C-alpha positions as a Python dict, from the first residue, in 0.01 Angstrom:
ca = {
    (1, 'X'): (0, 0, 0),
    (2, 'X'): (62, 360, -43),
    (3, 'X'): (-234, 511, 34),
    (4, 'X'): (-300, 312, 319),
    (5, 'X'): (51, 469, 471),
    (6, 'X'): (-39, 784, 354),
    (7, 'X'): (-393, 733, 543),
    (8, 'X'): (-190, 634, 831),
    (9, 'X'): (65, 925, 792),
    (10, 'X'): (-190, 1167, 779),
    (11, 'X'): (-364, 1045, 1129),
    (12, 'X'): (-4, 1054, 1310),
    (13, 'X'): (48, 1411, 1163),
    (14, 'X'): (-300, 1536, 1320),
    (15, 'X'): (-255, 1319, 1625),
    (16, 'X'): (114, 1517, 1689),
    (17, 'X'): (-52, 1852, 1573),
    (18, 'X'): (-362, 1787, 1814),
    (19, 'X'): (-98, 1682, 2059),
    (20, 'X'): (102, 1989, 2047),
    (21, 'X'): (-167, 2249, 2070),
    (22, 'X'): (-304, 2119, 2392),
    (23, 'X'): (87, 2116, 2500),
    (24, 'X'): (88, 2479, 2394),
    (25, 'X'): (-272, 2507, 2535),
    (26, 'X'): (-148, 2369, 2876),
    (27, 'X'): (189, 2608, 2895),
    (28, 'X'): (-62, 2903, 2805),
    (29, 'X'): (-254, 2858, 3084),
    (30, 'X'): (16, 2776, 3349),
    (31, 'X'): (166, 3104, 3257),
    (32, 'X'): (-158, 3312, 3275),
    (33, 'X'): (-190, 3074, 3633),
    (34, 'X'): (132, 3206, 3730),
    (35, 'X'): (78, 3614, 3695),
    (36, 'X'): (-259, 3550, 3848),
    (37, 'X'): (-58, 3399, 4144),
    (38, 'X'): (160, 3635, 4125),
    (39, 'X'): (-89, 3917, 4140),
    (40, 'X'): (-280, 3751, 4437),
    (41, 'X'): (39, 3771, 4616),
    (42, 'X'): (172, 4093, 4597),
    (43, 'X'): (-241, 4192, 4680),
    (44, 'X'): (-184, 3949, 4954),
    (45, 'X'): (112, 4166, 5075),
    (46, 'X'): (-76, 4478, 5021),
    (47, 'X'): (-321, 4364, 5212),
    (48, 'X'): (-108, 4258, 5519),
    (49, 'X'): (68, 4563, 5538),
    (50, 'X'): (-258, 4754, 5502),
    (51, 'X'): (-379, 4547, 5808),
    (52, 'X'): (-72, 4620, 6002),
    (53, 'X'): (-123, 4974, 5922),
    (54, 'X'): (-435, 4948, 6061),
    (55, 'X'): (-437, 4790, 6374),
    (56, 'X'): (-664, 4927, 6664),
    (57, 'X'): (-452, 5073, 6947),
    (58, 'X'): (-607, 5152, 7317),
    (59, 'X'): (-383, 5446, 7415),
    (60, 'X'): (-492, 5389, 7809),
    (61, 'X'): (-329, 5561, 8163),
    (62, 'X'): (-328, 5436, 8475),
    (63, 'X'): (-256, 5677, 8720),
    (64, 'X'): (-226, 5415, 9030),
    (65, 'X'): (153, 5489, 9036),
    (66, 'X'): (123, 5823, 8996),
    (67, 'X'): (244, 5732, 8631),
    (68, 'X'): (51, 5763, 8347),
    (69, 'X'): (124, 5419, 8119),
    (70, 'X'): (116, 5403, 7742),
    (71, 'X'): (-154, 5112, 7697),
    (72, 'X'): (-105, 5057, 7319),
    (73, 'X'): (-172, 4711, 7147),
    (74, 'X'): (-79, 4718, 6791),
    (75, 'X'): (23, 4426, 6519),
    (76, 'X'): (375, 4439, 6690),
    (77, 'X'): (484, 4410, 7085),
    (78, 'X'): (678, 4667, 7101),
    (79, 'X'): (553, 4943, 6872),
    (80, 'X'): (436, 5236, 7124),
    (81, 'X'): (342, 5521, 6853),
    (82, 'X'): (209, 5813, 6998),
    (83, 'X'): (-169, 6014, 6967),
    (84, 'X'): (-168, 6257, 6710),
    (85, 'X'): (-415, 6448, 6527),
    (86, 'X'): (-558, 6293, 6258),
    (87, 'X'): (-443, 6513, 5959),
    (88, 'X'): (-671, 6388, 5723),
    (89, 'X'): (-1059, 6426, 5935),
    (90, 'X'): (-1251, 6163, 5705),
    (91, 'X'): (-1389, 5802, 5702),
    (92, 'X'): (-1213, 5562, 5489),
    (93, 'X'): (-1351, 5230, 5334),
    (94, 'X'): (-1741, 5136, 5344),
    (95, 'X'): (-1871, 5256, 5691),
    (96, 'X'): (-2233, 5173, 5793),
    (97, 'X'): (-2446, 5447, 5802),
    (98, 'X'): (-2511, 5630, 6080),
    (99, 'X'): (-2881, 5645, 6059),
    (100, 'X'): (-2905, 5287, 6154),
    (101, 'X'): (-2884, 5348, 6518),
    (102, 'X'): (-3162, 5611, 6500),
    (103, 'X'): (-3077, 5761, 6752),
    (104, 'X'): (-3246, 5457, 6956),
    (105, 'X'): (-3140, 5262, 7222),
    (106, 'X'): (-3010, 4914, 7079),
    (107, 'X'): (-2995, 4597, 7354),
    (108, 'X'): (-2852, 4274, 7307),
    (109, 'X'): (-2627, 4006, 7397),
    (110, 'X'): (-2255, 3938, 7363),
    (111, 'X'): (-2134, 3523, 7478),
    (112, 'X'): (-1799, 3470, 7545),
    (113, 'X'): (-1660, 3159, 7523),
    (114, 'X'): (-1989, 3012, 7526),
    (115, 'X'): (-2088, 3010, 7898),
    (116, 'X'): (-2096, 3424, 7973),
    (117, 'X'): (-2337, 3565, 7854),
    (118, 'X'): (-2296, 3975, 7902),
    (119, 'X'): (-2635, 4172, 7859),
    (120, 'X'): (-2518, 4498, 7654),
    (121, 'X'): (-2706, 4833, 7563),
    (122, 'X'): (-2568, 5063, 7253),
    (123, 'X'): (-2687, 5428, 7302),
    (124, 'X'): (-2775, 5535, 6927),
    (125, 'X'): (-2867, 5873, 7036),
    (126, 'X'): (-2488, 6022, 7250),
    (127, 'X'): (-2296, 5777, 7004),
    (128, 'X'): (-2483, 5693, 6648),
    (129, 'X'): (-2218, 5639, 6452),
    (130, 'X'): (-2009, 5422, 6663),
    (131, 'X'): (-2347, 5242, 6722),
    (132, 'X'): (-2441, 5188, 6419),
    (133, 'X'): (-2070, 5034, 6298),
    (134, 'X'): (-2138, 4797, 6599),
    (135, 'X'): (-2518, 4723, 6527),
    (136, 'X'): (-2418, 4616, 6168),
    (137, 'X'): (-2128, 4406, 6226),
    (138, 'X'): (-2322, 4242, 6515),
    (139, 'X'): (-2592, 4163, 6300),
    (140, 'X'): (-2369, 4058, 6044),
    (141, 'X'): (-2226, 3825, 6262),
    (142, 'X'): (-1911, 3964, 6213),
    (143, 'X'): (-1748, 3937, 6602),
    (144, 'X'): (-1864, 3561, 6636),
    (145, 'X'): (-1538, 3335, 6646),
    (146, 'X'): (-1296, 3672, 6731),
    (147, 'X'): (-1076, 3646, 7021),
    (148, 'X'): (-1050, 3908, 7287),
    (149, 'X'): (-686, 3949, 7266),
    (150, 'X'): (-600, 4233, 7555),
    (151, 'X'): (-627, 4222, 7901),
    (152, 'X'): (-550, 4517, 8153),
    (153, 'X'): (-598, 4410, 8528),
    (154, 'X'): (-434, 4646, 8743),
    (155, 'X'): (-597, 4892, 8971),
    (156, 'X'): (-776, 5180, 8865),
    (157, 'X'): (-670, 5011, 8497),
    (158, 'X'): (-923, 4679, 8422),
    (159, 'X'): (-1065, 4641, 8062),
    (160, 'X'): (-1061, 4343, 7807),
    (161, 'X'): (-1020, 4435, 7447),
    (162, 'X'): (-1164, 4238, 7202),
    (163, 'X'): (-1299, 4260, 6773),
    (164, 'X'): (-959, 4207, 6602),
    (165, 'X'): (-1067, 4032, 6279),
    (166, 'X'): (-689, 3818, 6330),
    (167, 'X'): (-695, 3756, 6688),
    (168, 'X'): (-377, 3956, 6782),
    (169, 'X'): (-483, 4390, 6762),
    (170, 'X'): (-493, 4385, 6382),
    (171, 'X'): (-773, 4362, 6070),
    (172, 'X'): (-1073, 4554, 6033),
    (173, 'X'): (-1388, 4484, 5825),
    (174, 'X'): (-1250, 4711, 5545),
    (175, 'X'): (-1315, 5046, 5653),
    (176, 'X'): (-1217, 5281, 5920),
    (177, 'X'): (-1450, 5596, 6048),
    (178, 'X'): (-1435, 5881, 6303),
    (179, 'X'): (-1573, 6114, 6478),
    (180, 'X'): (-1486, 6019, 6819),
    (181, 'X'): (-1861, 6012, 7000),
    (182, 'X'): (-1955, 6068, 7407),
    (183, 'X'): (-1627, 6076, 7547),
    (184, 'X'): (-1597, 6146, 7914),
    (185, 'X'): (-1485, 6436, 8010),
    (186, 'X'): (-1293, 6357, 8326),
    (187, 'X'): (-1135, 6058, 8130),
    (188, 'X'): (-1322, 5832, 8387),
    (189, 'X'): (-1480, 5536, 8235),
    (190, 'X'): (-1693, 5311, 8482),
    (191, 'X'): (-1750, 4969, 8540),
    (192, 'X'): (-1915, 4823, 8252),
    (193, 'X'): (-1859, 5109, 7971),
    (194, 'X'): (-1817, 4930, 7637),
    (195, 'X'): (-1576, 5185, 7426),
    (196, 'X'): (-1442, 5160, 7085),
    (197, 'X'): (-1031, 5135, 7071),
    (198, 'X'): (-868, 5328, 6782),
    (199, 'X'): (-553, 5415, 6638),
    (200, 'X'): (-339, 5743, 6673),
    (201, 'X'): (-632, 5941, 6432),
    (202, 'X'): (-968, 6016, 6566),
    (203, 'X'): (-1103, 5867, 6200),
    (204, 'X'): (-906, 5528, 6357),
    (205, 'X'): (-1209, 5374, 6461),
    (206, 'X'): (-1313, 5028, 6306),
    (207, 'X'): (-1403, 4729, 6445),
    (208, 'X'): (-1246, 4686, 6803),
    (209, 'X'): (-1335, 4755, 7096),
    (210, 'X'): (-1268, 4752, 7486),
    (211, 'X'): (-1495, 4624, 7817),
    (212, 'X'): (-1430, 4789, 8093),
    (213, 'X'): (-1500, 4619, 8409),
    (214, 'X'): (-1338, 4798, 8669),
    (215, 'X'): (-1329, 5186, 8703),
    (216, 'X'): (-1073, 5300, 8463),
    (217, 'X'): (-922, 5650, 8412),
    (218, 'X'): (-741, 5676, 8075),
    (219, 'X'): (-554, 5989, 7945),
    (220, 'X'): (-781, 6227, 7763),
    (221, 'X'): (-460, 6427, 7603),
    (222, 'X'): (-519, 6200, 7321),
    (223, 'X'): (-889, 6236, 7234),
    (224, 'X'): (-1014, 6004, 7430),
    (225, 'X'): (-1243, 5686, 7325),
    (226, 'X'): (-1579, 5691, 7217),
    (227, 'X'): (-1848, 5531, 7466),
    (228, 'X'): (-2084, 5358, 7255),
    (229, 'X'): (-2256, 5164, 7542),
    (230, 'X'): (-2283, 4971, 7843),
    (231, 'X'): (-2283, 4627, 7966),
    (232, 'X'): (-2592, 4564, 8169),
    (233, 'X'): (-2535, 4222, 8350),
    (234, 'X'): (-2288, 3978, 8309),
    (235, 'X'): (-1963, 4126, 8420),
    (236, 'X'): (-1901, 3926, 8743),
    (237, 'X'): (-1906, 3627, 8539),
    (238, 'X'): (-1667, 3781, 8324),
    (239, 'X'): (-1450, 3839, 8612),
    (240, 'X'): (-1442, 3485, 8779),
    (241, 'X'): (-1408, 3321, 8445),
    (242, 'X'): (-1171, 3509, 8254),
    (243, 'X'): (-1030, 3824, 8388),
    (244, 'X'): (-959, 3736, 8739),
    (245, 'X'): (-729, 3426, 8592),
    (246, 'X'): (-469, 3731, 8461),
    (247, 'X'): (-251, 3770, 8208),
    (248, 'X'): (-23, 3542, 8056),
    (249, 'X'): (247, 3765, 7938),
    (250, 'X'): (217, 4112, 8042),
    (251, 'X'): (412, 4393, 7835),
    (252, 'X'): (562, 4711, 7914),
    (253, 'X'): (223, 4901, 7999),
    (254, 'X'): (84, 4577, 8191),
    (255, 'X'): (-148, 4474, 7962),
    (256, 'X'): (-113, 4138, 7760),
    (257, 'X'): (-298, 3794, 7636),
    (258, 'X'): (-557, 3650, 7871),
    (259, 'X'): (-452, 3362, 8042),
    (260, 'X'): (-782, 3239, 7967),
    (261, 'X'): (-847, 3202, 7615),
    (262, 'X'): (-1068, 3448, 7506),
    (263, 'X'): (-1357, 3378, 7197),
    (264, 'X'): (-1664, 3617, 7103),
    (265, 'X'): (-1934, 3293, 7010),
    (266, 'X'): (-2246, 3510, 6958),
    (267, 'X'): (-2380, 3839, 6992),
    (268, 'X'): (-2720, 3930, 6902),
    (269, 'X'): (-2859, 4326, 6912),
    (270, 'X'): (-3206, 4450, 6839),
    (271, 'X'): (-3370, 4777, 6894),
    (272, 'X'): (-3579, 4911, 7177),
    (273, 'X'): (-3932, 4969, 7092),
}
């Protein structure tokens, strides 16, 4: 009979030696899953604050009151930082190339919310760079499903602001990019300029960007805001459906949400020939 238990034995040895390897096996990996969680978070944070840091602002002043307002949207409702300089000049991140636009005149579409439909033009040739960030994310599809978060509506002060990857003024598509391109003079930008928001820099620039559908004069102390195009029909159905309906919670500067939820839910582009 011994050898048979030693037979035996020997199985229940290799059985609890198999057994506690793939216990050991196990704990080895949920401790290399753990720091890899771990790591994903605190990228996760970096991220976040890196997105904060980032968030488009429309520095915009009416000047219907004889008062000049401070139209910034940022990731929080009550940050109002103030235009500076940009102390480093230079783009940041992976910014489309400027030679995309060449220097042609790019037409398209942009739907909102499925039923407007705004004709739009992007002038390659007064704004190239700015037009060829917006060309590229267009054709990327990068604005379809993005909400149009800001909404001015006062007089001499109308534009809707829309392109913020999270829906509330903040995320970009990874990169940031300057200079600021065909910027009016007189601060005056009509009905139907399409403009790209920024930050306080003039390298601020990302994916954002504001409709203006009722004359507008915003300060030009700061910079200004690049013009990158126009809207070429559309805009009164803009106004019935969305803008007209106001604002649902208007902040300091006037501005806030749409009362009518906002969604980008196509654009297309292509250029002239």
């Amino acid at each position: 009979m011994a050898p048979k238990n030693q037979a035996r034995d020997n199985r229940e040895a290799r059985e609890r030696l198999r057994l506690y390897k793939a216990r050991q096996g196990l704990h080895d990996r949920q401790r290399r899953r753990r720091l890899r969680d771990n790591l994903v978070g605190a990228g996760v944070l970096v991220l976040v604050a890196a997105l904060a840091t980032g968030s488009q602002l429309a520095f915009a002043g009416s000047q219907d009151s004889g008062k000049q307002a401070d139209a910034s949207a940022s990731a929080t409702a009550t940050a109002t930082p103030t235009p500076s300089a940009s102390a480093t000049a230079a783009n940041t991140g992976d910014v489309p190339a400027k030679s995309i636009a060449k220097d042609s005149t790019w037409t398209g579409s942009l739907t909102i919310n499925k039923d407007v439909e705004l004709g739009i033009e992007l002038d390659g040739g007064k704004a190239p760079q700015a037009a060829s960030v917006e060309i590229k994310l267009i054709q990327d599809q990068f604005y379809n499903g993005t909400t149009c978060h800001r909404l001015a509506d006062s007089k001499g002060f109308q534009f809707l602001q829309c392109g913020s990857a999270n829906g509330d003024g903040t995320g970009d598509a990874g990169f940031e990019y300057g200079p600021l391109e065909n910027v009016p003079s007189d601060g005056v930008y009509e009905k139907g300029t399409i403009a790209i928001a920024r930050g306080s820099s003039a390298y601020s620039q990302t994916t954002q960007f504001f409709i203006v559908y009722g004359d507008t004069t915003l300060d030009g102390s700061t910079g200004g805001y690049t013009v990158v195009g126009k809207v070429t029909s559309g805009l009164d159905d803009l106004e019935s459906d969305i803008t007209s309906k106001g604002i649902s919670s208007a902040g300091d500067d006037g501005t806030g949400e749409p009362k009518v939820t906002t969604k980008i839910t196509g654009a297309t582009i292509a250029r002239e020939k």
